[in-house]
Short mmCIF file of C-alpha atoms in Angstrom, two decimals:
data_model
loop_
_atom_site.label_atom_id
_atom_site.label_comp_id
_atom_site.label_asym_id
_atom_site.label_seq_id
_atom_site.Cartn_x
_atom_site.Cartn_y
_atom_site.Cartn_z
CA MET A 1 0.00 0.00 0.00
CA LYS A 2 2.80 2.35 0.86
CA LEU A 3 4.44 1.69 -2.52
CA LYS A 4 1.21 2.35 -4.38
CA SER A 5 0.62 5.56 -2.47
CA GLY A 6 4.15 6.74 -3.28
CA ILE A 7 3.64 6.08 -6.95
CA LEU A 8 0.40 8.01 -6.98
CA ALA A 9 1.99 10.86 -5.07
CA GLY A 10 4.88 10.94 -7.56
CA LEU A 11 2.48 10.99 -10.46
CA ALA A 12 0.54 13.83 -8.86
CA VAL A 13 3.72 15.84 -8.34
CA ALA A 14 4.76 15.16 -11.96
CA VAL A 15 1.40 16.35 -13.22
CA VAL A 16 1.58 19.53 -11.14
CA VAL A 17 5.11 20.28 -12.34
CA THR A 18 4.56 19.50 -16.02
CA ALA A 19 1.02 20.89 -16.43
CA PRO A 20 2.04 24.57 -16.77
CA GLY A 21 4.51 23.67 -19.49
CA ALA A 22 2.10 21.39 -21.37
CA PHE A 23 -0.81 23.80 -21.76
CA TYR A 24 -0.83 27.19 -23.46
CA THR A 25 -3.42 29.59 -24.89
CA VAL A 26 -3.64 31.30 -28.25
CA GLY A 27 -5.44 34.68 -28.37
CA GLU A 28 -7.85 35.99 -31.00
CA VAL A 29 -5.27 38.42 -32.42
CA GLU A 30 -2.37 36.02 -32.65
CA GLN A 31 -1.21 32.73 -34.17
CA ALA A 32 1.49 30.36 -33.00
CA ILE A 33 4.33 28.18 -34.29
CA ILE A 34 5.45 25.22 -32.15
CA THR A 35 9.18 24.55 -32.29
CA GLN A 36 11.06 21.55 -30.96
CA PHE A 37 14.76 22.12 -30.38
CA GLY A 38 14.44 25.30 -32.49
CA LYS A 39 12.73 23.66 -35.48
CA PRO A 40 9.03 24.07 -36.32
CA VAL A 41 6.87 21.00 -35.81
CA GLY A 42 3.33 20.49 -37.01
CA GLU A 43 1.05 23.06 -38.64
CA PRO A 44 0.76 26.67 -37.46
CA ILE A 45 -1.87 27.24 -34.78
CA THR A 46 -4.33 29.76 -36.20
CA THR A 47 -7.37 29.21 -33.98
CA ALA A 48 -7.80 30.72 -30.55
CA GLY A 49 -8.20 28.59 -27.40
CA LEU A 50 -6.41 26.31 -24.97
CA LYS A 51 -3.73 24.12 -26.64
CA LEU A 52 -1.44 21.27 -25.60
CA LYS A 53 2.26 20.74 -26.28
CA LEU A 54 5.11 18.64 -24.99
CA PRO A 55 6.56 20.30 -21.93
CA PHE A 56 10.20 21.32 -21.69
CA ILE A 57 11.15 20.31 -25.25
CA GLN A 58 8.60 22.35 -27.24
CA GLU A 59 8.24 26.15 -27.28
CA VAL A 60 5.43 28.42 -28.42
CA ASN A 61 6.34 31.24 -30.84
CA ARG A 62 3.53 33.75 -31.03
CA ILE A 63 2.95 35.75 -34.25
CA ASP A 64 0.62 38.74 -34.58
CA ARG A 65 -2.28 38.24 -36.99
CA ARG A 66 -3.54 41.85 -36.96
CA VAL A 67 -2.98 44.47 -39.65
CA LEU A 68 0.44 45.96 -38.95
CA GLU A 69 1.88 49.36 -39.77
CA TRP A 70 5.05 50.22 -41.65
CA ASP A 71 6.14 53.86 -41.55
CA GLY A 72 9.28 54.58 -43.52
CA ASN A 73 11.74 57.38 -42.90
CA PRO A 74 11.81 60.33 -45.36
CA SER A 75 14.31 59.65 -48.12
CA ASP A 76 15.79 61.94 -50.79
CA MET A 77 15.55 60.65 -54.34
CA PRO A 78 15.69 62.15 -57.87
CA THR A 79 12.75 62.34 -60.28
CA LYS A 80 12.89 61.81 -64.02
CA ASP A 81 13.27 65.57 -64.58
CA LYS A 82 16.33 65.63 -62.24
CA LEU A 83 14.66 67.24 -59.25
CA TYR A 84 15.56 65.90 -55.82
CA ILE A 85 12.56 65.40 -53.55
CA SER A 86 12.06 64.02 -50.07
CA VAL A 87 9.50 61.18 -50.06
CA ASP A 88 7.81 59.91 -46.90
CA LEU A 89 5.87 56.65 -47.34
CA PHE A 90 3.67 54.45 -45.18
CA ALA A 91 2.10 51.00 -45.71
CA ARG A 92 -0.15 48.42 -44.08
CA TRP A 93 0.61 44.68 -44.05
CA LYS A 94 -0.21 41.44 -42.30
CA ILE A 95 1.22 37.93 -41.87
CA THR A 96 -0.70 35.38 -43.95
CA ASP A 97 1.77 32.47 -43.87
CA PRO A 98 3.13 32.27 -40.31
CA LEU A 99 5.36 29.26 -41.01
CA GLN A 100 7.11 30.89 -43.96
CA TYR A 101 7.32 34.16 -41.98
CA PHE A 102 8.92 32.34 -39.02
CA LEU A 103 11.42 30.44 -41.16
CA ARG A 104 12.59 33.53 -43.05
CA LEU A 105 12.18 36.45 -40.66
CA ARG A 106 11.50 35.11 -37.16
CA ASP A 107 10.23 38.38 -35.68
CA GLU A 108 8.58 41.72 -36.53
CA ARG A 109 11.82 43.70 -36.28
CA SER A 110 13.34 41.67 -39.11
CA ALA A 111 10.13 42.08 -41.12
CA GLN A 112 10.21 45.87 -40.70
CA SER A 113 13.85 45.95 -41.81
CA ARG A 114 13.08 43.87 -44.91
CA LEU A 115 10.11 46.12 -45.73
CA ASP A 116 12.40 49.12 -45.45
CA ASP A 117 14.66 47.64 -48.10
CA ILE A 118 11.95 46.48 -50.49
CA LEU A 119 9.55 49.43 -50.27
CA GLY A 120 12.38 51.96 -50.27
CA SER A 121 13.92 50.39 -53.38
CA GLU A 122 10.62 50.18 -55.29
CA THR A 123 9.72 53.75 -54.33
CA ARG A 124 13.08 54.99 -55.60
CA ASN A 125 12.61 53.12 -58.90
CA ALA A 126 9.08 54.47 -59.39
CA VAL A 127 10.06 58.07 -58.60
CA ALA A 128 13.04 57.90 -60.97
CA LYS A 129 10.75 56.80 -63.83
CA HIS A 130 8.27 59.68 -63.46
CA GLU A 131 8.44 63.45 -63.54
CA LEU A 132 7.65 65.48 -60.47
CA ILE A 133 4.24 66.59 -61.74
CA GLU A 134 3.16 62.95 -62.11
CA ILE A 135 3.99 62.24 -58.46
CA ILE A 136 2.34 65.36 -57.05
CA ARG A 137 -0.86 65.53 -59.10
CA THR A 138 -3.61 63.10 -58.17
CA THR A 139 -5.90 63.07 -61.20
CA LYS A 140 -5.52 63.72 -64.89
CA GLY A 141 -7.89 65.77 -67.01
CA ARG A 142 -8.84 68.03 -64.10
CA VAL A 143 -10.25 71.41 -65.17
CA PRO A 144 -8.63 74.26 -63.19
CA LEU A 145 -10.68 76.96 -61.54
CA ARG A 146 -10.47 80.25 -63.43
CA ASP A 147 -11.00 83.79 -62.22
CA THR A 148 -14.31 85.10 -63.52
CA LEU A 149 -12.71 88.51 -64.10
CA LEU A 150 -10.39 87.18 -66.83
CA THR A 151 -11.13 88.44 -70.31
CA ASP A 152 -11.48 86.21 -73.37
CA GLU A 153 -7.98 87.22 -74.52
CA GLU A 154 -6.50 86.25 -71.14
CA ARG A 155 -8.37 82.95 -71.18
CA ALA A 156 -6.98 82.26 -74.66
CA GLN A 157 -3.45 82.69 -73.25
CA ASP A 158 -4.07 79.72 -70.90
CA ILE A 159 -3.36 81.70 -67.75
CA GLY A 160 -3.54 79.27 -64.83
CA ALA A 161 -3.67 76.21 -67.10
CA LEU A 162 -2.58 72.90 -65.57
CA VAL A 163 0.28 70.90 -67.01
CA PRO A 164 -1.18 67.70 -68.53
CA ILE A 165 -0.25 64.43 -66.83
CA GLN A 166 -0.40 60.82 -67.97
CA LYS A 167 -0.77 58.86 -64.73
CA GLY A 168 -0.89 60.80 -61.48
CA ARG A 169 0.10 59.97 -57.92
CA ALA A 170 -2.51 57.22 -57.42
CA MET A 171 -1.19 55.17 -60.33
CA VAL A 172 2.41 55.65 -59.19
CA GLU A 173 1.39 54.30 -55.78
CA GLN A 174 -0.23 51.31 -57.48
CA GLU A 175 2.99 50.62 -59.40
CA ILE A 176 5.00 50.62 -56.16
CA PHE A 177 2.38 48.42 -54.48
CA ALA A 178 2.30 45.86 -57.31
CA ALA A 179 6.09 45.56 -57.48
CA ALA A 180 6.59 45.34 -53.69
CA ALA A 181 3.69 42.94 -53.04
CA GLU A 182 5.31 40.23 -55.18
CA LYS A 183 8.62 40.54 -53.35
CA VAL A 184 7.22 40.42 -49.81
CA ARG A 185 4.89 37.49 -50.52
CA VAL A 186 7.81 35.02 -50.28
CA PHE A 187 8.20 36.03 -46.61
CA GLY A 188 4.63 35.04 -45.80
CA ILE A 189 3.56 38.71 -45.78
CA GLU A 190 0.62 40.26 -47.61
CA LEU A 191 1.00 43.93 -48.47
CA LEU A 192 -2.41 45.56 -48.04
CA ASP A 193 -1.86 49.19 -49.01
CA ILE A 194 0.79 51.81 -49.62
CA ARG A 195 0.51 55.60 -49.71
CA PHE A 196 2.65 58.73 -50.01
CA LYS A 197 2.47 60.55 -46.69
CA ARG A 198 4.52 63.57 -47.65
CA ILE A 199 6.41 64.78 -50.72
CA ASN A 200 8.65 67.80 -50.37
CA TYR A 201 11.53 69.42 -52.19
CA ASN A 202 15.03 68.66 -51.05
CA GLU A 203 16.54 71.39 -48.89
CA SER A 204 19.29 72.05 -51.45
CA VAL A 205 16.92 72.66 -54.38
CA ARG A 206 14.01 74.23 -52.49
CA PRO A 207 15.32 77.84 -52.79
CA LYS A 208 15.82 77.37 -56.55
CA ILE A 209 12.29 76.03 -56.95
CA TYR A 210 10.86 78.92 -54.97
CA ASP A 211 12.89 81.40 -57.02
CA ARG A 212 11.56 79.89 -60.23
CA MET A 213 7.99 80.05 -58.94
CA ILE A 214 8.50 83.67 -57.90
CA SER A 215 9.97 84.47 -61.33
CA GLU A 216 6.99 82.93 -63.12
CA ARG A 217 4.51 84.82 -60.97
CA ARG A 218 6.51 88.01 -61.43
CA GLN A 219 6.33 87.62 -65.21
CA ILE A 220 2.57 87.27 -64.99
CA ALA A 221 2.41 90.30 -62.67
CA GLU A 222 4.61 92.35 -65.02
CA ARG A 223 2.33 91.52 -67.92
CA PHE A 224 -0.71 92.63 -65.95
CA LEU A 225 1.14 95.78 -64.85
CA SER A 226 2.14 96.63 -68.43
CA GLU A 227 -1.43 96.10 -69.60
CA GLY A 228 -2.66 98.25 -66.73
CA ASN A 229 -0.14 101.01 -67.52
CA GLY A 230 -1.19 100.94 -71.18
CA GLU A 231 -4.84 101.21 -70.20
CA ALA A 232 -4.01 104.05 -67.80
CA ALA A 233 -2.11 105.91 -70.55
CA ARG A 234 -5.07 105.45 -72.90
CA ILE A 235 -7.46 106.80 -70.26
CA ARG A 236 -5.17 109.79 -69.56
CA GLY A 237 -4.87 110.50 -73.29
CA ASN A 238 -8.64 110.42 -73.68
CA ARG A 239 -8.96 112.72 -70.68
CA VAL A 240 -6.52 115.27 -72.12
CA ARG A 241 -8.22 115.07 -75.51
CA ASP A 242 -11.67 115.55 -73.98
CA LEU A 243 -10.38 118.42 -71.82
CA ASN A 244 -8.86 120.17 -74.84
CA LYS A 245 -12.06 119.65 -76.76
CA ILE A 246 -14.14 121.12 -73.92
CA GLN A 247 -11.76 124.08 -73.56
CA SER A 248 -11.72 124.77 -77.31
CA GLU A 249 -15.49 124.57 -77.52
CA ALA A 250 -15.80 126.84 -74.47
CA TYR A 251 -13.31 129.32 -75.95
CA ARG A 252 -15.17 129.32 -79.25
CA GLU A 253 -18.46 129.94 -77.47
CA VAL A 254 -16.91 132.75 -75.39
CA GLU A 255 -15.49 134.39 -78.50
CA GLU A 256 -18.83 134.06 -80.27
CA ILE A 257 -20.61 135.69 -77.32
CA ARG A 258 -17.92 138.36 -77.10
CA GLY A 259 -18.18 139.02 -80.82
CA LEU A 260 -21.94 139.30 -80.64
CA ALA A 261 -21.59 141.63 -77.65
CA ASP A 262 -19.06 143.83 -79.49
CA ALA A 263 -21.26 143.90 -82.55
CA SER A 264 -24.27 144.84 -80.44
CA ALA A 265 -22.26 147.52 -78.64
CA ALA A 266 -20.96 148.90 -81.95
CA ASP A 267 -24.47 148.93 -83.28
CA ILE A 268 -25.67 150.80 -80.21
CA TYR A 269 -22.79 153.29 -80.50
CA ALA A 270 -23.40 153.76 -84.17
CA ARG A 271 -27.07 154.42 -83.70
CA ALA A 272 -26.36 156.69 -80.75
CA TYR A 273 -23.67 158.79 -82.45
CA ASN A 274 -25.33 158.98 -85.84
CA ILE A 275 -28.44 160.72 -84.60
CA THR A 276 -26.98 164.19 -85.31
CA PRO A 277 -23.76 165.50 -86.89
CA GLU A 278 -22.77 166.93 -83.52
CA ALA A 279 -23.06 163.48 -81.93
CA ALA A 280 -20.87 161.99 -84.65
CA GLU A 281 -18.28 164.73 -84.12
CA PHE A 282 -18.38 164.15 -80.36
CA TYR A 283 -17.85 160.43 -80.91
CA ALA A 284 -14.83 161.11 -83.06
CA PHE A 285 -13.49 163.46 -80.39
CA THR A 286 -13.90 160.92 -77.55
CA ARG A 287 -12.25 158.20 -79.56
CA THR A 288 -9.33 160.49 -80.31
CA MET A 289 -8.97 161.38 -76.64
CA GLN A 290 -8.93 157.70 -75.79
CA ALA A 291 -6.22 157.16 -78.36
CA TYR A 292 -4.19 159.99 -76.83
CA LYS A 293 -4.53 158.40 -73.41
CA ASP A 294 -3.36 155.02 -74.67
CA MET A 295 -0.39 156.44 -76.62
CA ILE A 296 0.91 159.21 -74.42
CA ALA A 297 2.50 158.69 -71.00
CA GLY A 298 5.00 160.57 -68.86
CA GLY A 299 8.10 161.51 -70.88
CA THR A 300 6.52 160.38 -74.17
CA THR A 301 7.73 161.98 -77.41
CA LEU A 302 5.05 161.89 -80.08
CA VAL A 303 5.93 162.57 -83.72
CA LEU A 304 2.91 163.33 -85.95
CA THR A 305 2.46 164.72 -89.44
CA THR A 306 0.62 168.02 -89.71
CA ASP A 307 -2.16 166.49 -91.75
CA SER A 308 -2.89 163.50 -89.51
CA ASP A 309 -6.22 163.19 -87.77
CA LEU A 310 -4.57 162.87 -84.37
CA PHE A 311 -2.74 166.17 -84.87
CA GLY A 312 -5.91 167.99 -85.89
CA TYR A 313 -7.17 168.65 -82.35
CA LEU A 314 -3.69 169.67 -81.16
CA ARG A 315 -3.31 172.17 -83.99
CA ALA A 316 -6.79 173.53 -83.34
CA MET A 317 -5.81 174.28 -79.74
CA GLU A 318 -2.73 176.32 -80.67
CA GLY A 319 -2.72 179.73 -78.90
CA GLU A 320 -5.71 178.90 -76.64
CA THR A 321 -5.69 178.38 -72.91
CA PRO A 322 -8.47 177.01 -70.77
CA GLY A 323 -10.80 179.72 -69.46
CA ALA A 324 -14.36 180.68 -68.97
CA GLY A 325 -15.06 180.86 -72.66
CA ALA A 326 -12.76 178.13 -73.76
CA ASP A 327 -14.02 175.00 -75.46
CA PRO A 328 -14.06 172.12 -72.91
CA ALA A 329 -13.01 169.60 -75.53
CA ARG A 330 -9.98 171.62 -76.47
CA ALA A 331 -9.16 172.23 -72.82
CA GLY A 332 -9.19 168.44 -72.22
CA ALA A 333 -6.94 167.89 -75.25
CA GLU A 334 -4.46 170.51 -74.03
CA ALA A 335 -4.35 168.96 -70.56
CA LEU A 336 -3.67 165.59 -72.11
CA VAL A 337 -0.80 166.93 -74.18
CA GLU A 338 0.78 168.57 -71.14
CA ARG A 339 0.96 165.15 -69.52
#
């Protein structure tokens, strides 16, 4: 009895000691590879639950079955048109053949390193085969938005027109995806998606690109400025022409009014001074006095012929002085001469 009890007790102790090493669990988000002395045995465990293995000599290697992320580092690479750009890429992948994955890569760190090599190489090849515009633009045949203030002539000059593309960024991504998916499949990995996260100019060429963009915009601005200056000159020319026209028409109207006024005044004078011979003689006298006043000033020497009309009144006054019986007209003429 004692021997039987000892055997049972030994078996119980053996079960207690070996049970933790014989049972293991597989979660819903993982799969497992059983290895014996470092080599895989049996089929991969892909279902969740409580599992059994040989204790001490077999090990459980757990492999994630979720969708995993690959985020590459930005890398400088040249395009087909010899422009260096910095490309930042990301991808999504998962393990579909855990046995092949375990035999070739063992762990996720090795898988990430291999994805770095493959995706980086395929991205560099795709970028080198396409021009920059093909990598940046997303769709082809897109109609650009135009300013509604543009004239028909400016629209005909294709201001703001987009450079035509053949593929676009989406198709370049598909090319990288198709080439990389075939290469990673041998590692038991399925590549699910790949996208450009960021595309930027290289630091060494960025100032040159900006300078070229500024130069292009400056050319457009200079053209608009020249057109604006031409339009301003045309408007100023029209303004000067209209102003001269208005001034000339106003001057002509003023002269016409002045001429009509002078004619009316002359007519009034003529009718007034032609009433009697005395009035006509008085008119001649006043006009002569006005002529004297306009011609003679202080220190003026006047040379007249004896038979001139201007000298007639002066000769008629010879020997006469202003007095009570003197003629007022002659007295005024003498006073004017004394000046």
